[in-house]
Coordinates of C-alpha atoms and ligand atoms in Angstrom, one line a residue:
X128 CA 103.6 150.5 87.3
X129 CA 101.2 149.5 84.4
X130 CA 98.4 148.7 87.1
X131 CA 98.7 152.2 88.9
X132 CA 98.3 153.6 85.3
X133 CA 95.0 151.6 84.8
X134 CA 93.7 152.4 88.0
X135 CA 94.6 156.3 88.0
X136 CA 92.9 156.7 84.7
X137 CA 89.5 154.6 85.5
X138 CA 89.6 156.8 88.7
X139 CA 89.6 160.2 86.6
X140 CA 87.5 158.6 84.3
X141 CA 84.9 157.4 86.8
X142 CA 84.9 161.1 88.3
X143 CA 84.4 162.6 85.1
X144 CA 81.5 160.7 84.0
X145 CA 79.9 160.1 87.5
X146 CA 76.5 162.1 87.1
X147 CA 75.9 160.5 83.8
X148 CA 76.6 157.0 85.1
X149 CA 75.2 157.4 88.3
X150 CA 72.0 158.0 86.3
X151 CA 72.3 155.4 84.3
X152 CA 72.8 153.0 87.0
X153 CA 69.7 153.7 88.6
X154 CA 68.0 152.9 85.2
X155 CA 70.1 149.9 84.7
X156 CA 69.5 148.7 88.2
X157 CA 65.6 149.5 87.5
X158 CA 65.6 147.0 84.8
X159 CA 67.9 144.4 86.2
X160 CA 65.1 144.3 89.0
X161 CA 62.2 143.7 86.6
X162 CA 64.9 141.1 84.6
X163 CA 65.5 139.1 87.5
X164 CA 62.2 139.2 88.6
X165 CA 61.3 137.4 85.6
X166 CA 64.3 134.9 84.9
X167 CA 63.2 132.0 84.0
X168 CA 64.1 128.4 85.0
X169 CA 66.6 127.8 82.5
X170 CA 68.5 131.1 82.9
X171 CA 68.6 129.7 86.5
X172 CA 70.4 127.0 85.5
X173 CA 72.9 128.6 82.9
X174 CA 73.5 131.3 86.1
X175 CA 74.2 128.1 88.4
X176 CA 76.3 126.2 85.9
X177 CA 78.3 129.9 85.2
X178 CA 78.8 130.0 89.1
X179 CA 80.2 126.6 89.5
X180 CA 82.8 127.7 87.2
X181 CA 83.6 131.0 88.6
X182 CA 84.1 129.3 91.7
X183 CA 86.7 127.3 90.3
X184 CA 88.2 130.5 88.8
X185 CA 87.9 132.4 92.1
X186 CA 90.7 130.1 93.4
X187 CA 93.3 132.0 90.9
X188 CA 92.1 135.8 91.7
X189 CA 89.1 135.9 89.5
X190 CA 86.2 137.8 90.7
X191 CA 83.7 134.8 90.8
X192 CA 80.6 137.4 91.6
X193 CA 80.7 139.0 87.9
X194 CA 77.6 137.8 85.8
X195 CA 79.8 135.5 83.9
X196 CA 77.8 133.0 81.8
X197 CA 78.4 135.3 78.5
X198 CA 82.3 134.8 79.4
X199 CA 81.9 131.2 80.1
X200 CA 80.5 131.0 76.5
X201 CA 83.1 132.6 74.9
X202 CA 86.1 131.7 76.8
X203 CA 84.8 128.3 78.1
X204 CA 87.4 126.9 80.8
X205 CA 85.3 123.8 81.6
X206 CA 88.3 121.5 81.8
X207 CA 90.6 124.1 83.4
X208 CA 92.5 123.0 86.5
X209 CA 90.8 119.5 86.5
X210 CA 93.5 117.3 85.8
X211 CA 97.1 118.8 86.6
X212 CA 100.3 117.0 87.7
X213 CA 100.6 117.7 91.2
X214 CA 104.4 118.1 91.0
X215 CA 104.3 121.9 92.3
X216 CA 106.0 123.4 88.6
X217 CA 104.9 125.4 85.6
X218 CA 102.0 127.6 88.1
X219 CA 103.0 129.9 84.6
X220 CA 104.0 128.7 81.4
X221 CA 107.7 128.0 81.6
X222 CA 110.3 130.4 80.0
X223 CA 114.0 130.5 78.6
X224 CA 115.5 129.2 75.7
X225 CA 116.1 125.9 73.6
X226 CA 119.3 124.8 71.6
X227 CA 117.0 123.4 68.9
X228 CA 115.6 125.7 66.5
X229 CA 118.8 127.5 65.9
X230 CA 121.6 124.9 66.5
X231 CA 120.1 121.7 65.8
X232 CA 122.8 119.1 66.2
X233 CA 125.4 121.6 66.3
X234 CA 125.5 122.4 70.1
X235 CA 128.2 122.2 72.9
X236 CA 128.9 123.2 76.3
X237 CA 130.4 126.6 75.3
X238 CA 127.7 127.6 73.4
X239 CA 125.4 126.4 76.5
X240 CA 127.5 128.6 78.9
X241 CA 127.7 131.6 76.4
X242 CA 123.7 132.0 76.0
X243 CA 123.4 131.9 79.9
X244 CA 126.0 134.6 80.2
X245 CA 123.9 136.2 77.0
X246 CA 120.5 135.5 78.8
X247 CA 122.1 137.7 81.8
X248 CA 123.5 140.2 80.2
X249 CA 120.8 141.1 77.7
X250 CA 118.2 141.6 80.8
X251 CA 116.0 138.4 79.3
X252 CA 117.1 136.2 82.5
X253 CA 115.6 139.1 84.8
X254 CA 112.1 139.1 82.5
X255 CA 112.2 135.2 83.1
X256 CA 113.4 133.4 80.8
X257 CA 115.1 131.1 83.4
X258 CA 115.5 127.6 81.3
X259 CA 118.4 127.0 79.4
X260 CA 117.4 123.8 77.7
X261 CA 119.6 121.4 75.5
X262 CA 118.3 119.6 72.7
X263 CA 118.5 116.3 71.0
X264 CA 122.7 115.5 70.5
X265 CA 124.0 116.2 74.1
X266 CA 124.2 112.4 74.6
X267 CA 127.1 109.7 73.6
X268 CA 126.0 107.7 70.9
X269 CA 126.0 104.4 73.6
X270 CA 125.4 103.9 77.0
X271 CA 128.3 103.5 79.4
X272 CA 128.5 100.4 81.9
X273 CA 129.0 102.0 85.4
X274 CA 129.5 98.5 87.3
X275 CA 126.6 96.7 85.7
X276 CA 124.3 99.7 85.2
X277 CA 124.2 101.3 81.6
X278 CA 123.8 104.8 82.5
X279 CA 123.3 108.1 79.8
X280 CA 126.3 109.9 79.6
X281 CA 127.3 113.0 77.5
X282 CA 129.2 113.1 74.3
X283 CA 132.7 113.5 75.4
X284 CA 133.7 115.7 72.0
X285 CA 130.9 118.5 72.6
X286 CA 130.1 118.2 76.6
X287 CA 133.6 116.9 77.8
X288 CA 132.8 118.7 81.5
X289 CA 130.1 116.4 82.1
X290 CA 126.0 117.6 82.2
X291 CA 126.7 118.5 86.3
X292 CA 129.6 120.9 85.8
X293 CA 127.0 122.7 83.5
X294 CA 124.2 122.7 85.5
X295 CA 126.7 124.1 88.3
X296 CA 127.3 127.0 85.8
X297 CA 123.6 127.7 84.9
X298 CA 122.7 127.7 88.4
X299 CA 125.6 129.9 89.3
X300 CA 123.9 132.4 86.8
X301 CA 120.7 132.1 88.7
X302 CA 119.0 129.9 85.5
X303 CA 118.1 126.6 85.5
X304 CA 119.0 123.9 83.1
X305 CA 116.8 122.0 80.9
X306 CA 117.8 118.7 79.1
X307 CA 116.2 116.4 76.3
X308 CA 115.2 112.6 76.4
X309 CA 113.2 110.4 74.3
X310 CA 110.2 108.1 75.0
X311 CA 111.4 105.2 72.7
X312 CA 114.4 103.4 71.9
X313 CA 116.5 106.4 70.2
X314 CA 116.1 109.9 70.2
X315 CA 115.4 111.2 67.2
X316 CA 119.0 111.6 66.6
X317 CA 119.7 108.4 67.4
X318 CA 121.3 108.7 70.9
X319 CA 120.1 106.1 73.5
X320 CA 116.5 106.6 74.2
X321 CA 114.9 106.2 77.7
X322 CA 111.9 103.7 76.9
X323 CA 112.3 100.7 79.6
X324 CA 115.1 102.8 81.7
X325 CA 113.0 105.6 82.7
X326 CA 113.9 105.3 86.4
X327 CA 117.8 104.6 85.8
X328 CA 118.1 107.9 83.6
X329 CA 115.2 109.7 85.7
X330 CA 118.3 109.0 88.9
X331 CA 121.3 110.2 86.6
X332 CA 119.4 113.7 85.4
X333 CA 118.5 113.9 89.0
X334 CA 121.8 113.5 89.9
X335 CA 123.1 115.9 87.4
X336 CA 120.8 118.6 89.1
X337 CA 118.7 118.9 85.9
X338 CA 115.4 121.2 86.2
X339 CA 113.8 120.4 82.9
X340 CA 113.0 117.5 81.0
X341 CA 111.9 117.8 76.9
X342 CA 110.8 114.2 76.4
X343 CA 110.5 113.3 72.4
X344 CA 109.0 110.7 70.6
X345 CA 111.0 108.8 68.3
X346 CA 111.4 105.3 67.7
X347 CA 108.3 104.5 69.5
X348 CA 108.5 100.6 69.3
X349 CA 104.7 100.9 67.9
X350 CA 103.7 101.7 71.6
X351 CA 100.9 104.4 72.2
X352 CA 102.2 107.6 73.7
X353 CA 100.0 107.1 76.6
X354 CA 101.7 103.9 77.6
X355 CA 104.7 105.7 77.4
X356 CA 105.0 108.8 78.8
X357 CA 103.5 108.2 82.1
X358 CA 106.3 105.8 83.2
X359 CA 109.1 109.0 83.1
X360 CA 106.6 111.0 85.0
X361 CA 106.6 108.3 87.8
X362 CA 110.2 107.7 87.2
X363 CA 110.9 111.5 87.9
X364 CA 108.7 111.9 90.6
X365 CA 110.6 109.0 92.4
X366 CA 113.9 111.2 92.5
X367 CA 112.3 113.5 94.8
X368 CA 113.9 116.4 92.3
X369 CA 111.4 119.2 91.1
X370 CA 112.0 118.6 87.3
X371 CA 109.3 120.1 84.6
X372 CA 108.4 117.4 82.7
X373 CA 107.5 118.5 79.1
X374 CA 105.8 115.9 76.9
X375 CA 106.8 116.3 72.9
X376 CA 104.4 114.0 71.2
X377 CA 103.8 116.0 68.5
X378 CA 99.7 116.0 69.0
X379 CA 99.6 112.7 67.7
X380 CA 97.5 111.0 70.4
X381 CA 95.2 114.3 70.9
X382 CA 97.4 115.1 74.3
X383 CA 94.9 117.3 75.8
X384 CA 93.0 114.9 76.4
X385 CA 95.3 112.8 78.7
X386 CA 98.7 114.9 79.4
X387 CA 97.6 117.0 81.9
X388 CA 97.5 114.3 84.5
X389 CA 100.9 113.3 83.1
X390 CA 103.2 116.1 81.9
X391 CA 103.7 120.2 82.9
X392 CA 103.2 120.8 79.2
X393 CA 102.2 118.7 75.9
X394 CA 103.2 119.6 72.0
X395 CA 99.7 120.0 70.2
X396 CA 101.7 119.8 66.9
X397 CA 104.3 118.8 64.5
X398 CA 107.8 121.1 64.7
X399 CA 107.4 124.5 63.9
X400 CA 109.7 125.9 61.3
X401 CA 110.7 129.4 60.8
X402 CA 108.0 130.4 58.1
X403 CA 104.6 132.4 58.4
X404 CA 102.9 129.0 57.0
X405 CA 104.0 126.6 59.6
X406 CA 103.5 129.6 62.8
X407 CA 100.1 130.4 61.5
X408 CA 99.1 126.9 60.9
X409 CA 100.5 125.7 64.3
X410 CA 98.8 128.9 65.9
X411 CA 95.3 127.4 64.5
X412 CA 96.0 123.9 65.7
X413 CA 97.0 124.8 69.3
X414 CA 94.0 127.0 69.5
X415 CA 91.6 123.7 69.4
X416 CA 92.6 122.8 72.7
X417 CA 92.6 126.1 74.3
X418 CA 90.0 125.0 77.4
X419 CA 92.1 122.4 78.6
X420 CA 95.2 124.7 79.9
X421 CA 95.8 125.9 83.1
X422 CA 98.3 126.6 85.8
X423 CA 100.4 123.2 86.1
X424 CA 99.4 122.0 82.2
X425 CA 99.9 124.3 79.0
X426 CA 99.4 123.4 75.5
X427 CA 102.9 123.4 73.8
X428 CA 102.5 125.0 70.0
X429 CA 106.4 124.6 70.3
X430 CA 109.2 127.0 70.7
X431 CA 109.8 130.6 69.6
X432 CA 111.6 131.1 65.9
X433 CA 111.5 134.8 66.4
X434 CA 114.9 136.3 65.7
X435 CA 116.2 133.3 63.2
X436 CA 115.6 135.3 60.2
X437 CA 112.4 133.4 58.2
X438 CA 109.6 135.7 59.1
X439 CA 109.7 139.8 59.1
X440 CA 109.8 142.2 62.3
X441 CA 105.6 142.3 62.1
X442 CA 105.3 138.5 61.6
X443 CA 107.2 137.6 64.6
X444 CA 105.8 140.1 66.6
X445 CA 102.4 138.3 65.6
X446 CA 104.4 134.9 66.1
X447 CA 105.2 136.3 69.9
X448 CA 101.9 138.1 71.2
X449 CA 99.9 135.2 70.2
X450 CA 102.3 132.8 71.8
X451 CA 102.0 134.9 75.0
X452 CA 98.3 135.2 74.8
X453 CA 98.0 131.3 74.3
X454 CA 99.9 130.8 77.6
X455 CA 102.4 129.1 75.7
X456 CA 105.8 128.1 76.9
X457 CA 108.0 131.4 75.7
X458 CA 111.3 129.1 75.0
X459 CA 113.6 131.6 72.5
X460 CA 114.9 129.5 69.5
X461 CA 117.6 132.2 68.3
X462 CA 121.2 132.8 69.2
X463 CA 120.7 135.3 72.1
X464 CA 124.4 135.9 71.8
X465 CA 123.8 138.0 68.4
X466 CA 120.0 139.2 68.7
X467 CA 119.2 142.5 66.2
X468 CA 117.9 145.2 68.6
X469 CA 114.2 144.0 66.9
X470 CA 114.3 140.9 68.2
X471 CA 115.3 141.8 71.7
X472 CA 112.8 144.7 71.3
X473 CA 110.3 141.8 71.0
X474 CA 111.3 139.3 73.3
X475 CA 111.7 141.8 76.1
X476 CA 108.6 143.2 75.9
X477 CA 107.3 142.8 79.4
X478 CA 103.6 143.9 78.8
X479 CA 103.2 141.3 76.4
X480 CA 105.2 138.6 78.7
X481 CA 102.8 139.5 81.7
X482 CA 100.0 138.4 79.7
X483 CA 101.6 135.3 79.1
X484 CA 102.4 135.1 82.9
X485 CA 99.1 135.7 84.5
X486 CA 97.9 133.9 87.7
X487 CA 95.0 133.1 86.0
X488 CA 96.2 130.9 83.4
X489 CA 93.4 130.6 81.2
X490 CA 94.5 130.4 77.5
X491 CA 93.7 133.0 75.3
X492 CA 91.7 132.1 71.8
X493 CA 90.4 132.9 68.6
X494 CA 86.9 134.8 69.0
X495 CA 85.9 135.9 65.4
X496 CA 87.5 135.8 61.9
X497 CA 86.1 137.4 59.1
X498 CA 87.7 138.7 55.6
X499 CA 89.0 136.8 52.7
X500 CA 89.4 133.1 54.0
X501 CA 89.3 134.2 57.4
X502 CA 92.4 136.3 57.4
X503 CA 91.4 139.1 59.7
X504 CA 91.1 137.9 63.3
X505 CA 90.4 138.8 66.7
X506 CA 92.0 136.5 69.4
X507 CA 91.2 137.5 73.4
X508 CA 91.4 135.7 76.8
X509 CA 90.4 136.8 80.2
X510 CA 93.1 137.8 83.0
X511 CA 93.2 137.5 86.8
X512 CA 91.8 140.6 88.1
X513 CA 90.8 142.1 91.5
X514 CA 87.0 142.8 91.8
X515 CA 85.4 144.8 90.3
X516 CA 87.6 145.1 87.7
X517 CA 88.0 142.7 85.0
X518 CA 90.5 142.4 82.6
X519 CA 90.7 141.0 79.0
X520 CA 93.9 140.8 76.6
X521 CA 92.8 141.2 73.1
X522 CA 95.0 140.8 69.9
X523 CA 93.6 142.1 66.6
X524 CA 95.6 139.9 63.7
X525 CA 95.5 140.4 60.0
X526 CA 96.9 137.5 58.3
X527 CA 95.8 139.0 55.1
X528 CA 98.1 140.6 52.6
X529 CA 97.0 143.8 52.7
X530 CA 96.6 146.3 55.6
X531 CA 92.9 146.4 56.9
X532 CA 90.7 147.5 59.7
X533 CA 89.9 144.9 61.9
X534 CA 87.1 145.3 64.4
X535 CA 85.1 143.8 67.2
X536 CA 81.8 144.3 69.2
X537 CA 82.4 144.6 72.7
X538 CA 79.7 142.1 73.1
X539 CA 81.1 139.6 70.7
X540 CA 84.2 140.0 73.6
X541 CA 81.5 139.3 76.4
X542 CA 81.4 142.8 77.6
X543 CA 77.8 143.1 78.2
X544 CA 77.0 146.1 80.3
X545 CA 77.5 149.5 79.8
X546 CA 80.9 149.7 81.3
X547 CA 83.9 152.1 81.9
X548 CA 86.8 150.8 79.8
X549 CA 90.4 151.9 79.7
X550 CA 92.7 150.2 76.6
X551 CA 96.0 149.8 76.8
X552 CA 98.3 149.1 73.6
X553 CA 100.9 146.6 74.7
X554 CA 103.4 147.6 71.8
X555 CA 102.8 151.4 71.4
X556 CA 103.1 151.3 75.3
X557 CA 99.9 153.7 76.0
X558 CA 96.2 153.7 76.7
X559 CA 94.1 154.5 73.8
X560 CA 92.5 158.3 74.0
X561 CA 88.7 157.6 73.1
X562 CA 87.3 154.3 72.8
X563 CA 83.8 153.6 71.4
X564 CA 80.9 152.2 73.9
X565 CA 79.5 149.7 71.2
X566 CA 82.9 148.4 69.2
X567 CA 86.7 148.2 69.6
X568 CA 89.0 148.1 66.3
X569 CA 92.4 149.4 64.7
X570 CA 94.1 149.4 61.5
X571 CA 96.1 146.5 61.4
X572 CA 99.5 146.2 58.9
X573 CA 99.9 143.3 56.7
X574 CA 100.7 140.1 58.8
X575 CA 100.8 142.4 61.7
X576 CA 99.0 142.4 64.9
X577 CA 97.8 145.0 67.7
X578 CA 97.5 143.9 71.1
X579 CA 95.8 145.1 74.2
X580 CA 94.8 144.8 77.6
X581 CA 91.4 146.3 77.9
X582 CA 90.3 147.0 81.8
X583 CA 86.5 147.4 82.5
X584 CA 84.0 147.7 85.5
X585 CA 80.7 146.6 85.0
X586 CA 77.9 149.2 86.2
X587 CA 76.5 146.2 87.9
X588 CA 79.0 146.8 90.6
X589 CA 80.3 150.5 90.3
X590 CA 77.9 151.7 93.0
X591 CA 77.6 149.2 95.8
Ligands
NAG724 C1 81.9 124.5 78.3 O1 82.2 123.3 77.3 C2 81.5 122.1 77.1 C3 81.9 121.1 76.3 O2 83.2 121.0 76.4 C4 80.1 122.4 77.6 O3 79.5 121.2 77.9 C5 79.7 123.1 78.2 O4 78.0 123.7 78.5 C6 80.0 124.5 78.1 N1 80.0 126.0 79.0 C7 79.3 126.8 78.4 C8 79.1 127.9 79.5 O5 79.3 127.2 77.4
NAG725 C1 105.5 113.1 93.5 O1 104.0 113.2 93.4 C2 103.1 113.5 94.5 C3 101.8 113.1 94.0 O2 101.2 113.6 93.0 C4 103.4 114.8 94.5 O3 102.4 115.4 95.8 C5 105.1 115.3 94.8 O4 104.9 116.7 95.2 C6 105.4 114.9 93.6 N1 106.9 115.1 93.9 C7 107.4 115.3 93.0 C8 109.2 115.9 93.2 O5 107.6 115.7 91.9
NAG726 C1 82.0 137.8 63.5 O1 82.7 139.3 63.1 C2 82.0 139.8 61.5 C3 82.3 141.1 61.2 O2 82.9 142.0 61.9 C4 80.2 139.7 62.4 O3 79.8 140.2 61.1 C5 79.9 138.5 62.7 O4 78.7 138.7 63.4 C6 80.8 138.1 63.9 N1 80.2 136.7 64.5 C7 80.6 136.5 65.3 C8 79.9 134.8 65.6 O5 80.4 137.1 66.4

């Protein structure tokens, strides 16, 4: 639907503007010819470098023929897709729900089942939120000896039917079950940890038909994450069940540098809390590692707080937009059985979700800041496209305390030629009527954001 609209608009635009464009193409062509003839060796080197990077991108549906050197300076993806764990999972960021942000330790099998029901009833499951993840506190305080094997077991008071029965229930709804463990002696809430028990515990999780493991970092026995996390990767792999492996070492050991070989996602920061300060701080830390994310392995700035009550509608909208642009896992952290219409509206914005789930999987990033303490921000990222189109997702984010105009030149976003542009507002759900050829901007409320997809066709290609 959205795609059709884009195409129709582009067609009508190009018809309207055709004579003007044709003239410009001729002028630009002559200019380019002169430019190409006078290209220096250093330019050639840059071009070859850019071409090598775009070959890699082409695999994921990106038009490799564009003159991408300008883009690659801005959206540098030099680490993209180089190290990924090969378990076939996480081609796009995982979507679902996790119990921790709302329920903490007060979780039981009734909450999990009702959440699965609510994900389906609200339409969220259909939009892609399929993982139903139990966080800490599901496990019995001690391992249970079965013959001689000390096995993980559920807490008999809160999960009396057992995890396998819960997995069956969740799978029966077309959803997936996630669970929580710890790469240490104990979990953070002092349930048994898996350090030294990786193989046994992975076998138990696989026998319960669990689909996702969040693996925490408490009681680490002074051993570095790089030594503790691969053991569970190997253990999960040996079960032959496909289990999404979510590494949660809080960013302590710069996981982007090693975790892509180990897990499908890795937390880059300490836990999020339900406040504007926490959310903005975490977004900035996660942004530093943008070039390391890609299909199969994602930076994880922690779960969503949307709907938990500590931020305003505008702040939650910013939180959701930036998480989507950063290709973060979209794991809902509120009580989906009792959502306000505004919470549901934010979480079910399909156009924003589509940016998160884009097949290219390139993490969007902060492009420019201005204003007091850099509170007027422009974030952007490339999306997949079919030639000759190029698509960019853009977020104008006002972190200042008053409403303000935020603008950016097309050049700063990497748009190098005179182009045909359509811009769609992903929160207003409509195309903008008029677009300046030089720059782009909008008035944005305090702590709010605007999010767009800009589609353009470089003139370089429009006459072929
Ligand atoms: C991308 O970043 C790497 C360092 O991570 C740098 O060596 C490379 O030159 C950059 N590429 C471009 C096109 O700017
Ligand atoms: C186990 O690892 C191999 C090699 O990386 C991979 O091809 C395979 O898909 C993995 N299997 C599972 C179940 O993760
Ligand atoms: C960032 O934006 C400001 C204000 O629009 C502009 O003056 C500046 O040149 C931009 N910086 C970069 C590096 O693009």
